[in-house]
PDB file of C-alpha atoms and ligand atoms in Angstrom:
ATOM      1  CA  MET A1193    -109.281-139.570 120.060  1.00  0.00           C
ATOM      2  CA  LYS A1194    -111.569-142.165 121.662  1.00  0.00           C
ATOM      3  CA  PHE A1195    -113.518-141.826 124.899  1.00  0.00           C
ATOM      4  CA  TYR A1196    -114.642-144.572 127.245  1.00  0.00           C
ATOM      5  CA  LEU A1197    -116.625-144.976 130.425  1.00  0.00           C
ATOM      6  CA  VAL A1198    -115.452-148.093 132.240  1.00  0.00           C
ATOM      7  CA  GLU A1199    -115.880-149.706 135.619  1.00  0.00           C
ATOM      8  CA  GLY A1200    -112.562-150.684 137.146  1.00  0.00           C
ATOM      9  CA  ILE A1201    -110.427-151.402 140.177  1.00  0.00           C
ATOM     10  CA  THR A1202    -106.957-149.914 140.628  1.00  0.00           C
ATOM     11  CA  LEU A1203    -104.428-152.645 141.428  1.00  0.00           C
ATOM     12  CA  LYS A1204    -101.413-150.434 141.927  1.00  0.00           C
ATOM     13  CA  GLY A1205    -100.088-146.977 141.240  1.00  0.00           C
ATOM     14  CA  SER A1206     -96.924-144.937 141.314  1.00  0.00           C
ATOM     15  CA  ASP A1207     -96.301-141.208 141.453  1.00  0.00           C
ATOM     16  CA  PHE A1208     -94.592-139.268 138.713  1.00  0.00           C
ATOM     17  CA  GLY A1209     -94.010-135.646 137.796  1.00  0.00           C
ATOM     18  CA  ASP A1210     -95.977-132.952 139.593  1.00  0.00           C
ATOM     19  CA  GLY A1211     -98.626-134.907 141.499  1.00  0.00           C
ATOM     20  CA  HIS A1212     -99.498-137.354 138.707  1.00  0.00           C
ATOM     21  CA  ARG A1213    -100.173-141.070 139.085  1.00  0.00           C
ATOM     22  CA  MET A1214     -99.504-143.980 136.737  1.00  0.00           C
ATOM     23  CA  LEU A1215    -102.026-146.720 137.521  1.00  0.00           C
ATOM     24  CA  THR A1216    -102.599-150.352 136.646  1.00  0.00           C
ATOM     25  CA  VAL A1217    -106.369-150.829 136.498  1.00  0.00           C
ATOM     26  CA  VAL A1218    -108.468-153.915 135.813  1.00  0.00           C
ATOM     27  CA  THR A1219    -111.732-153.080 134.079  1.00  0.00           C
ATOM     28  CA  LYS A1220    -114.877-154.967 133.156  1.00  0.00           C
ATOM     29  CA  ASP A1221    -114.768-154.056 129.478  1.00  0.00           C
ATOM     30  CA  LEU A1222    -111.159-153.306 128.525  1.00  0.00           C
ATOM     31  CA  GLY A1223    -109.334-155.845 130.688  1.00  0.00           C
ATOM     32  CA  LYS A1224    -106.137-154.756 132.438  1.00  0.00           C
ATOM     33  CA  ILE A1225    -104.961-151.322 131.298  1.00  0.00           C
ATOM     34  CA  LYS A1226    -102.434-148.641 132.151  1.00  0.00           C
ATOM     35  CA  VAL A1227    -104.041-145.350 133.120  1.00  0.00           C
ATOM     36  CA  VAL A1228    -102.437-141.971 133.629  1.00  0.00           C
ATOM     37  CA  ALA A1229    -104.162-139.709 136.146  1.00  0.00           C
ATOM     38  CA  TYR A1230    -102.827-136.163 135.830  1.00  0.00           C
ATOM     39  CA  GLY A1231    -102.980-134.203 139.052  1.00  0.00           C
ATOM     40  CA  ALA A1232    -104.454-137.161 140.942  1.00  0.00           C
ATOM     41  CA  LYS A1233    -102.395-136.403 144.019  1.00  0.00           C
ATOM     42  CA  LYS A1234    -103.577-132.815 144.359  1.00  0.00           C
ATOM     43  CA  VAL A1235    -105.693-132.433 147.481  1.00  0.00           C
ATOM     44  CA  LYS A1236    -108.703-131.027 145.650  1.00  0.00           C
ATOM     45  CA  SER A1237    -108.703-133.693 142.945  1.00  0.00           C
ATOM     46  CA  LYS A1238    -111.967-135.638 142.870  1.00  0.00           C
ATOM     47  CA  LYS A1239    -110.084-138.456 141.215  1.00  0.00           C
ATOM     48  CA  ARG A1240    -107.859-138.927 144.239  1.00  0.00           C
ATOM     49  CA  GLY A1241    -110.111-141.116 146.403  1.00  0.00           C
ATOM     50  CA  ALA A1242    -111.876-142.850 143.557  1.00  0.00           C
ATOM     51  CA  LEU A1243    -108.623-144.029 141.999  1.00  0.00           C
ATOM     52  CA  LEU A1244    -107.150-145.266 145.259  1.00  0.00           C
ATOM     53  CA  GLU A1245    -106.080-148.917 145.210  1.00  0.00           C
ATOM     54  CA  PHE A1246    -108.832-151.535 145.734  1.00  0.00           C
ATOM     55  CA  THR A1247    -111.787-149.180 145.097  1.00  0.00           C
ATOM     56  CA  ARG A1248    -114.527-149.975 142.566  1.00  0.00           C
ATOM     57  CA  THR A1249    -114.792-146.922 140.371  1.00  0.00           C
ATOM     58  CA  ASN A1250    -116.407-145.511 137.240  1.00  0.00           C
ATOM     59  CA  ILE A1251    -113.628-143.949 135.189  1.00  0.00           C
ATOM     60  CA  TYR A1252    -114.003-141.648 132.204  1.00  0.00           C
ATOM     61  CA  LEU A1253    -111.053-142.304 129.931  1.00  0.00           C
ATOM     62  CA  ARG A1254    -109.619-140.937 126.762  1.00  0.00           C
ATOM     63  CA  LYS A1255    -107.143-142.927 124.763  1.00  0.00           C
ATOM     64  CA  ASN A1256    -103.891-141.468 123.499  1.00  0.00           C
ATOM     65  CA  LYS A1257    -101.667-143.271 121.086  1.00  0.00           C
ATOM     66  CA  GLU A1258     -99.996-145.138 123.916  1.00  0.00           C
ATOM     67  CA  TYR A1259    -102.150-145.093 127.016  1.00  0.00           C
ATOM     68  CA  PHE A1260    -105.432-144.241 128.664  1.00  0.00           C
ATOM     69  CA  VAL A1261    -105.861-140.949 130.511  1.00  0.00           C
ATOM     70  CA  ALA A1262    -108.355-140.639 133.369  1.00  0.00           C
ATOM     71  CA  GLU A1263    -110.514-137.573 132.745  1.00  0.00           C
ATOM     72  CA  GLN A1264    -112.759-138.079 135.746  1.00  0.00           C
ATOM     73  CA  ALA A1265    -113.450-140.826 138.285  1.00  0.00           C
ATOM     74  CA  GLU A1266    -116.357-141.578 140.559  1.00  0.00           C
ATOM     75  CA  GLY A1267    -116.078-144.114 143.385  1.00  0.00           C
ATOM     76  CA  LEU A1268    -118.804-146.787 143.358  1.00  0.00           C
ATOM     77  CA  GLU A1269    -117.765-149.020 146.238  1.00  0.00           C
ATOM     78  CA  TYR A1270    -115.158-148.473 148.935  1.00  0.00           C
ATOM     79  CA  PHE A1271    -113.637-151.086 151.232  1.00  0.00           C
ATOM     80  CA  PRO A1272    -112.491-148.921 154.150  1.00  0.00           C
ATOM     81  CA  ASN A1273    -111.564-151.798 156.487  1.00  0.00           C
ATOM     82  CA  LEU A1274    -108.845-152.900 154.062  1.00  0.00           C
ATOM     83  CA  TYR A1275    -106.940-149.751 155.041  1.00  0.00           C
ATOM     84  CA  GLY A1276    -107.647-150.152 158.744  1.00  0.00           C
ATOM     85  CA  THR A1277    -105.529-153.181 159.542  1.00  0.00           C
ATOM     86  CA  LYS A1278    -102.217-154.263 158.122  1.00  0.00           C
ATOM     87  CA  ALA A1279    -103.308-157.916 157.776  1.00  0.00           C
ATOM     88  CA  LEU A1280    -106.249-156.981 155.543  1.00  0.00           C
ATOM     89  CA  LEU A1281    -104.228-154.502 153.514  1.00  0.00           C
ATOM     90  CA  ASP A1282    -101.586-157.193 152.982  1.00  0.00           C
ATOM     91  CA  ALA A1283    -104.265-159.675 151.895  1.00  0.00           C
ATOM     92  CA  ALA A1284    -105.739-157.176 149.401  1.00  0.00           C
ATOM     93  CA  ALA A1285    -102.224-156.402 148.160  1.00  0.00           C
ATOM     94  CA  GLU A1286    -101.560-160.101 147.584  1.00  0.00           C
ATOM     95  CA  ILE A1287    -104.753-160.400 145.532  1.00  0.00           C
ATOM     96  CA  ALA A1288    -103.739-157.327 143.513  1.00  0.00           C
ATOM     97  CA  TRP A1289    -100.181-158.600 142.989  1.00  0.00           C
ATOM     98  CA  LEU A1290    -101.255-162.057 141.832  1.00  0.00           C
ATOM     99  CA  THR A1291    -103.913-160.556 139.566  1.00  0.00           C
ATOM    100  CA  ASP A1292    -101.363-158.245 137.981  1.00  0.00           C
ATOM    101  CA  ARG A1293     -98.980-161.152 137.352  1.00  0.00           C
ATOM    102  CA  PHE A1294    -101.568-163.485 135.836  1.00  0.00           C
ATOM    103  CA  TRP A1295    -103.769-161.053 133.867  1.00  0.00           C
ATOM    104  CA  PRO A1296    -102.286-160.065 130.471  1.00  0.00           C
ATOM    105  CA  TRP A1297    -102.720-156.488 129.217  1.00  0.00           C
ATOM    106  CA  GLU A1298    -105.978-155.544 127.502  1.00  0.00           C
ATOM    107  CA  GLN A1299    -107.609-158.949 127.737  1.00  0.00           C
ATOM    108  CA  GLU A1300    -111.108-159.198 129.149  1.00  0.00           C
ATOM    109  CA  ASN A1301    -111.603-161.446 132.134  1.00  0.00           C
ATOM    110  CA  PHE A1302    -115.045-160.810 133.534  1.00  0.00           C
ATOM    111  CA  LYS A1303    -115.000-163.784 135.918  1.00  0.00           C
ATOM    112  CA  LEU A1304    -111.702-162.786 137.471  1.00  0.00           C
ATOM    113  CA  TYR A1305    -112.821-159.162 137.750  1.00  0.00           C
ATOM    114  CA  ASN A1306    -115.904-160.246 139.675  1.00  0.00           C
ATOM    115  CA  TRP A1307    -113.922-162.563 141.913  1.00  0.00           C
ATOM    116  CA  ILE A1308    -111.571-159.763 142.925  1.00  0.00           C
ATOM    117  CA  LEU A1309    -114.642-157.793 143.987  1.00  0.00           C
ATOM    118  CA  TYR A1310    -116.116-160.706 145.962  1.00  0.00           C
ATOM    119  CA  SER A1311    -112.786-161.201 147.705  1.00  0.00           C
ATOM    120  CA  PHE A1312    -112.430-157.525 148.656  1.00  0.00           C
ATOM    121  CA  ARG A1313    -116.009-157.514 149.983  1.00  0.00           C
ATOM    122  CA  PHE A1314    -115.417-160.605 152.095  1.00  0.00           C
ATOM    123  CA  LEU A1315    -112.140-159.247 153.466  1.00  0.00           C
ATOM    124  CA  ASN A1316    -113.774-155.908 154.217  1.00  0.00           C
ATOM    125  CA  ASN A1317    -116.617-157.710 156.025  1.00  0.00           C
ATOM    126  CA  GLY A1318    -114.257-159.642 158.248  1.00  0.00           C
ATOM    127  CA  VAL A1319    -114.431-163.122 156.673  1.00  0.00           C
ATOM    128  CA  TRP A1320    -111.313-165.129 157.555  1.00  0.00           C
ATOM    129  CA  SER A1321    -108.598-163.871 155.220  1.00  0.00           C
ATOM    130  CA  LYS A1322    -106.805-167.222 154.881  1.00  0.00           C
ATOM    131  CA  LEU A1323    -109.984-168.771 153.497  1.00  0.00           C
ATOM    132  CA  ILE A1324    -110.545-165.868 151.100  1.00  0.00           C
ATOM    133  CA  LEU A1325    -106.945-165.947 149.856  1.00  0.00           C
ATOM    134  CA  ARG A1326    -106.821-169.698 149.171  1.00  0.00           C
ATOM    135  CA  ASN A1327    -110.160-169.476 147.398  1.00  0.00           C
ATOM    136  CA  PHE A1328    -108.969-166.484 145.357  1.00  0.00           C
ATOM    137  CA  GLU A1329    -105.730-168.224 144.337  1.00  0.00           C
ATOM    138  CA  LEU A1330    -107.595-171.291 143.092  1.00  0.00           C
ATOM    139  CA  LYS A1331    -110.188-169.184 141.235  1.00  0.00           C
ATOM    140  CA  LEU A1332    -107.373-167.104 139.708  1.00  0.00           C
ATOM    141  CA  LEU A1333    -105.754-170.287 138.375  1.00  0.00           C
ATOM    142  CA  ALA A1334    -109.092-171.521 137.043  1.00  0.00           C
ATOM    143  CA  PHE A1335    -109.966-168.213 135.341  1.00  0.00           C
ATOM    144  CA  THR A1336    -106.561-167.754 133.699  1.00  0.00           C
ATOM    145  CA  GLY A1337    -106.260-171.232 132.197  1.00  0.00           C
ATOM    146  CA  PHE A1338    -104.168-172.931 134.899  1.00  0.00           C
ATOM    147  CA  LYS A1339    -106.887-174.788 136.803  1.00  0.00           C
ATOM    148  CA  PRO A1340    -105.177-177.680 138.593  1.00  0.00           C
ATOM    149  CA  VAL A1341    -106.333-181.202 137.717  1.00  0.00           C
ATOM    150  CA  THR A1342    -107.944-182.565 140.892  1.00  0.00           C
ATOM    151  CA  THR A1343    -110.444-185.263 139.911  1.00  0.00           C
ATOM    152  CA  HIS A1344    -108.253-187.750 138.022  1.00  0.00           C
ATOM    153  CA  CYS A1345    -104.593-188.495 137.352  1.00  0.00           C
ATOM    154  CA  ALA A1346    -103.203-185.685 135.169  1.00  0.00           C
ATOM    155  CA  ILE A1347    -101.142-188.281 133.220  1.00  0.00           C
ATOM    156  CA  CYS A1348    -103.158-191.514 132.808  1.00  0.00           C
ATOM    157  CA  ARG A1349    -106.573-189.956 133.628  1.00  0.00           C
ATOM    158  CA  LYS A1350    -107.420-192.673 136.176  1.00  0.00           C
ATOM    159  CA  PRO A1351    -110.232-191.273 138.387  1.00  0.00           C
ATOM    160  CA  TYR A1352    -109.280-190.253 141.914  1.00  0.00           C
ATOM    161  CA  ARG A1353    -110.994-192.436 144.488  1.00  0.00           C
ATOM    162  CA  GLY A1354    -109.605-191.207 147.752  1.00  0.00           C
ATOM    163  CA  GLU A1355    -106.112-192.734 148.002  1.00  0.00           C
ATOM    164  CA  TRP A1356    -102.870-190.920 148.873  1.00  0.00           C
ATOM    165  CA  TRP A1357    -101.740-189.333 145.617  1.00  0.00           C
ATOM    166  CA  TYR A1358     -99.211-186.685 144.584  1.00  0.00           C
ATOM    167  CA  PHE A1359     -99.472-183.108 143.374  1.00  0.00           C
ATOM    168  CA  GLY A1360     -96.995-182.181 140.638  1.00  0.00           C
ATOM    169  CA  ALA A1361     -96.633-178.692 139.209  1.00  0.00           C
ATOM    170  CA  GLY A1362     -95.243-179.838 135.840  1.00  0.00           C
ATOM    171  CA  GLU A1363     -98.085-182.352 135.488  1.00  0.00           C
ATOM    172  CA  GLY A1364    -100.605-179.607 136.262  1.00  0.00           C
ATOM    173  CA  GLY A1365    -102.271-181.349 139.186  1.00  0.00           C
ATOM    174  CA  VAL A1366    -102.571-184.696 140.931  1.00  0.00           C
ATOM    175  CA  VAL A1367    -100.894-187.840 139.659  1.00  0.00           C
ATOM    176  CA  CYS A1368    -101.441-191.439 140.720  1.00  0.00           C
ATOM    177  CA  PRO A1369     -98.628-193.495 142.332  1.00  0.00           C
ATOM    178  CA  ASP A1370     -98.023-195.309 139.003  1.00  0.00           C
ATOM    179  CA  CYS A1371     -97.433-192.083 137.066  1.00  0.00           C
ATOM    180  CA  ARG A1372     -95.315-190.392 139.692  1.00  0.00           C
ATOM    181  CA  LEU A1373     -91.730-189.899 138.499  1.00  0.00           C
ATOM    182  CA  GLU A1374     -88.968-191.114 140.820  1.00  0.00           C
ATOM    183  CA  THR A1375     -87.013-187.930 140.271  1.00  0.00           C
ATOM    184  CA  GLY A1376     -89.881-185.421 140.375  1.00  0.00           C
ATOM    185  CA  PHE A1377     -90.876-183.067 143.202  1.00  0.00           C
ATOM    186  CA  TYR A1378     -94.369-183.685 144.568  1.00  0.00           C
ATOM    187  CA  PHE A1379     -96.627-182.840 147.472  1.00  0.00           C
ATOM    188  CA  GLU A1380     -98.417-185.791 149.004  1.00  0.00           C
ATOM    189  CA  VAL A1381    -102.153-185.180 148.907  1.00  0.00           C
ATOM    190  CA  THR A1382    -104.628-186.929 151.160  1.00  0.00           C
ATOM    191  CA  PRO A1383    -108.355-187.281 150.460  1.00  0.00           C
ATOM    192  CA  GLU A1384    -108.977-184.517 153.024  1.00  0.00           C
ATOM    193  CA  ILE A1385    -106.647-182.050 151.262  1.00  0.00           C
ATOM    194  CA  LEU A1386    -108.023-182.794 147.816  1.00  0.00           C
ATOM    195  CA  LYS A1387    -111.626-182.617 148.963  1.00  0.00           C
ATOM    196  CA  ASN A1388    -111.025-179.157 150.423  1.00  0.00           C
ATOM    197  CA  ILE A1389    -109.146-177.935 147.334  1.00  0.00           C
ATOM    198  CA  ASN A1390    -112.188-178.948 145.274  1.00  0.00           C
ATOM    199  CA  THR A1391    -114.541-177.265 147.725  1.00  0.00           C
ATOM    200  CA  LEU A1392    -112.559-174.011 147.431  1.00  0.00           C
ATOM    201  CA  LEU A1393    -112.331-174.308 143.638  1.00  0.00           C
ATOM    202  CA  LEU A1394    -116.083-174.771 143.253  1.00  0.00           C
ATOM    203  CA  ALA A1395    -117.389-172.500 146.023  1.00  0.00           C
ATOM    204  CA  GLY A1396    -119.697-169.749 144.798  1.00  0.00           C
ATOM    205  CA  PRO A1397    -119.671-166.393 146.586  1.00  0.00           C
ATOM    206  CA  GLU A1398    -122.864-167.253 148.494  1.00  0.00           C
ATOM    207  CA  LYS A1399    -121.213-170.336 150.053  1.00  0.00           C
ATOM    208  CA  LEU A1400    -117.739-169.039 150.680  1.00  0.00           C
ATOM    209  CA  ALA A1401    -118.230-167.159 153.944  1.00  0.00           C
ATOM    210  CA  ASN A1402    -119.736-170.215 155.631  1.00  0.00           C
ATOM    211  CA  LEU A1403    -117.134-172.795 154.625  1.00  0.00           C
ATOM    212  CA  SER A1404    -115.471-174.449 157.549  1.00  0.00           C
ATOM    213  CA  ILE A1405    -111.956-175.625 156.763  1.00  0.00           C
ATOM    214  CA  GLU A1406    -109.358-176.273 159.445  1.00  0.00           C
ATOM    215  CA  GLU A1407    -106.315-174.013 159.567  1.00  0.00           C
ATOM    216  CA  ARG A1408    -103.869-176.929 159.269  1.00  0.00           C
ATOM    217  CA  VAL A1409    -105.613-177.999 156.016  1.00  0.00           C
ATOM    218  CA  LEU A1410    -105.475-174.435 154.667  1.00  0.00           C
ATOM    219  CA  GLU A1411    -101.760-174.292 155.535  1.00  0.00           C
ATOM    220  CA  ARG A1412    -101.147-177.443 153.511  1.00  0.00           C
ATOM    221  CA  ILE A1413    -103.153-176.052 150.590  1.00  0.00           C
ATOM    222  CA  LYS A1414    -101.134-172.835 150.849  1.00  0.00           C
ATOM    223  CA  ALA A1415     -97.870-174.771 150.507  1.00  0.00           C
ATOM    224  CA  ILE A1416     -99.193-176.526 147.373  1.00  0.00           C
ATOM    225  CA  LEU A1417    -100.425-173.222 145.894  1.00  0.00           C
ATOM    226  CA  GLU A1418     -97.156-171.401 146.636  1.00  0.00           C
ATOM    227  CA  TYR A1419     -95.398-174.086 144.664  1.00  0.00           C
ATOM    228  CA  PHE A1420     -97.944-174.256 141.846  1.00  0.00           C
ATOM    229  CA  LEU A1421     -98.412-170.494 141.359  1.00  0.00           C
ATOM    230  CA  GLY A1422     -94.653-169.997 141.605  1.00  0.00           C
ATOM    231  CA  PHE A1423     -94.100-172.693 138.983  1.00  0.00           C
ATOM    232  CA  GLN A1424     -96.453-170.888 136.554  1.00  0.00           C
ATOM    233  CA  LEU A1425     -94.676-167.570 137.177  1.00  0.00           C
ATOM    234  CA  GLY A1426     -91.204-169.066 136.989  1.00  0.00           C
ATOM    235  CA  GLU A1427     -90.152-167.764 140.404  1.00  0.00           C
ATOM    236  CA  LYS A1428     -90.413-168.667 144.073  1.00  0.00           C
ATOM    237  CA  ILE A1429     -93.264-166.844 145.775  1.00  0.00           C
ATOM    238  CA  LYS A1430     -94.500-166.463 149.376  1.00  0.00           C
ATOM    239  CA  LEU A1431     -98.203-166.355 150.165  1.00  0.00           C
ATOM    240  CA  LEU A1432     -99.762-164.915 153.320  1.00  0.00           C
TER     241      LEU A1432
HETATM  242 ZN1  LIG B2916    -101.729-192.040 136.519  1.00  0.00          ZN
END
């Protein structure tokens, strides 16, 4: 039997048996794993709070043949405001849902792990959730190998110089008017939209809270991301 001490964040959990929880946890060192927490729902369990969704936690694990079992858990960072308002809880849940869909089992993704933490901190501190979500969605795409092409035509590689172009999911980003297919489905992108997508894609955590992007621009970016993320997942999705 192997033992581990990992830092992780619970994305989701479900109850089973007599007060047990089956959790999906993203960790720094082991990637996304399934963790069983026996007795986690019992009132006296120390694991209970620490393994709550969206908490940064040190978890002591042992590995069975099939899954990890949480022996003990110690909360490192809590985001209490996420539980205080429905809008913030929904935003955190969207981040967790998208992460779960895009992060394969037991693959490390240190950058994505950190970005989930930044996003939860910003949401907890009251930074505009629409800004945090659009930034998270673009970073998620970038960190899982689906970064949209935004600086040149995805087909002919002609550099983008500020014209009206088109965003195509199958092409993986923007295409110039010459490469646009008559029969394809595209979003028109203006220089303003593309500039702000690039700003969100490149923004470091120190810049993010101070970005000023108009709501109508973020709404347009949301429509493009709903389409693009949905295309990668093979289903229609709705973003907040
Ligand atoms: Zn082209």
